Amino acid sequence: MGKHFLLLLLGFSMSIGFLQALFCYRCDLLNAFGVCLSGRGYCVASQQEDCILKEYYQAGRLVFGYQNCRYICNNMTFFRGTFQMDVKCCRHHDFCNRF
């Protein structure tokens, strides 16, 4: 009986590592100084989600940002005239989308 319980406990503890949640910062509007003006909190990313940080620049100066959990997330940079948007995705540790 003791061996079966220990094996069950070992299997359960190993599965917990695969089920651990990823926590991400959430902010709908970050100002240029990194202060969250709207929607401050955190989100819990699912297995298929990453943490995301978007940064918006005008003429090379940071204007505002955004943080959240995102289902389909790819690192990329967009340019349009003097406007630039950087998208940074991560899942290597909790709150990795820090501004």
Short mmCIF file of C-alpha atoms in Angstrom, two decimals:
data_model
loop_
_atom_site.label_atom_id
_atom_site.label_comp_id
_atom_site.label_asym_id
_atom_site.label_seq_id
_atom_site.Cartn_x
_atom_site.Cartn_y
_atom_site.Cartn_z
CA MET A 1 0.00 0.00 0.00
CA GLY A 2 2.78 2.45 0.85
CA LYS A 3 4.61 1.96 -2.46
CA HIS A 4 1.46 2.58 -4.47
CA PHE A 5 0.76 5.77 -2.56
CA LEU A 6 4.32 7.02 -3.07
CA LEU A 7 4.16 6.27 -6.82
CA LEU A 8 0.83 8.09 -7.06
CA LEU A 9 2.26 11.04 -5.15
CA LEU A 10 5.36 11.13 -7.37
CA GLY A 11 3.26 11.05 -10.54
CA PHE A 12 1.03 13.83 -9.24
CA SER A 13 3.94 16.05 -8.23
CA MET A 14 5.57 15.60 -11.64
CA SER A 15 2.35 16.54 -13.43
CA ILE A 16 2.09 19.74 -11.39
CA GLY A 17 5.26 21.01 -13.06
CA PHE A 18 3.59 20.73 -16.46
CA LEU A 19 0.43 22.45 -15.22
CA GLN A 20 2.06 25.48 -13.62
CA ALA A 21 0.51 28.73 -14.74
CA LEU A 22 2.40 31.59 -16.36
CA PHE A 23 1.56 34.98 -14.86
CA CYS A 24 1.86 38.12 -17.00
CA TYR A 25 1.49 41.82 -16.32
CA ARG A 26 -1.68 43.33 -17.77
CA CYS A 27 -2.08 47.00 -18.58
CA ASP A 28 -4.26 48.48 -21.31
CA LEU A 29 -2.35 51.77 -21.38
CA LEU A 30 1.20 52.38 -20.16
CA ASN A 31 2.49 55.93 -20.44
CA ALA A 32 5.99 56.82 -21.63
CA PHE A 33 7.28 56.57 -18.04
CA GLY A 34 5.97 53.01 -17.53
CA VAL A 35 3.04 54.02 -15.35
CA CYS A 36 -0.15 52.05 -15.99
CA LEU A 37 -3.00 54.46 -16.63
CA SER A 38 -5.74 51.93 -17.40
CA GLY A 39 -6.51 48.24 -16.85
CA ARG A 40 -3.72 47.46 -14.39
CA GLY A 41 -3.46 43.89 -13.11
CA TYR A 42 -2.23 40.51 -14.22
CA CYS A 43 -3.45 37.65 -16.36
CA VAL A 44 -2.81 33.92 -16.27
CA ALA A 45 -1.62 32.59 -19.62
CA SER A 46 -2.95 29.26 -20.81
CA GLN A 47 -0.64 26.54 -22.17
CA GLN A 48 -0.90 28.08 -25.66
CA GLU A 49 -0.45 31.70 -24.56
CA ASP A 50 2.57 33.96 -24.04
CA CYS A 51 3.06 37.22 -22.19
CA ILE A 52 3.10 40.19 -24.56
CA LEU A 53 4.58 43.68 -24.34
CA LYS A 54 3.82 46.19 -27.10
CA GLU A 55 5.73 49.45 -27.27
CA TYR A 56 4.69 52.31 -29.55
CA TYR A 57 7.22 54.93 -30.65
CA GLN A 58 6.82 58.21 -32.53
CA ALA A 59 9.97 59.70 -34.03
CA GLY A 60 12.11 57.39 -31.87
CA ARG A 61 10.45 58.39 -28.58
CA LEU A 62 8.31 56.01 -26.57
CA VAL A 63 4.69 57.17 -26.57
CA PHE A 64 2.78 54.35 -24.86
CA GLY A 65 2.72 50.62 -24.23
CA TYR A 66 0.45 47.63 -23.61
CA GLN A 67 0.87 44.39 -21.58
CA ASN A 68 -1.28 41.24 -21.54
CA CYS A 69 -1.56 37.51 -22.28
CA ARG A 70 -1.75 36.64 -25.97
CA TYR A 71 -2.77 33.44 -27.76
CA ILE A 72 -0.85 33.94 -30.99
CA CYS A 73 2.22 36.03 -30.29
CA ASN A 74 5.24 36.67 -32.49
CA ASN A 75 8.15 39.01 -31.83
CA MET A 76 8.12 41.69 -34.50
CA THR A 77 8.67 45.34 -35.29
CA PHE A 78 6.47 47.44 -37.58
CA PHE A 79 7.48 50.74 -39.17
CA ARG A 80 5.22 53.33 -40.81
CA GLY A 81 6.75 56.73 -41.39
CA THR A 82 7.96 58.00 -38.01
CA PHE A 83 5.79 55.47 -36.18
CA GLN A 84 7.22 52.20 -34.81
CA MET A 85 5.56 49.35 -32.90
CA ASP A 86 7.64 46.66 -31.15
CA VAL A 87 5.94 43.42 -30.12
CA LYS A 88 7.81 41.30 -27.58
CA CYS A 89 6.55 37.86 -26.54
CA CYS A 90 7.90 35.71 -23.71
CA ARG A 91 7.12 32.75 -21.50
CA HIS A 92 10.45 31.99 -19.81
CA HIS A 93 9.30 33.17 -16.35
CA ASP A 94 6.38 34.85 -14.61
CA PHE A 95 5.91 38.55 -15.36
CA CYS A 96 8.52 38.44 -18.13
CA ASN A 97 6.63 41.19 -20.01
CA ARG A 98 7.82 43.87 -17.59
CA PHE A 99 8.01 47.35 -19.08
#
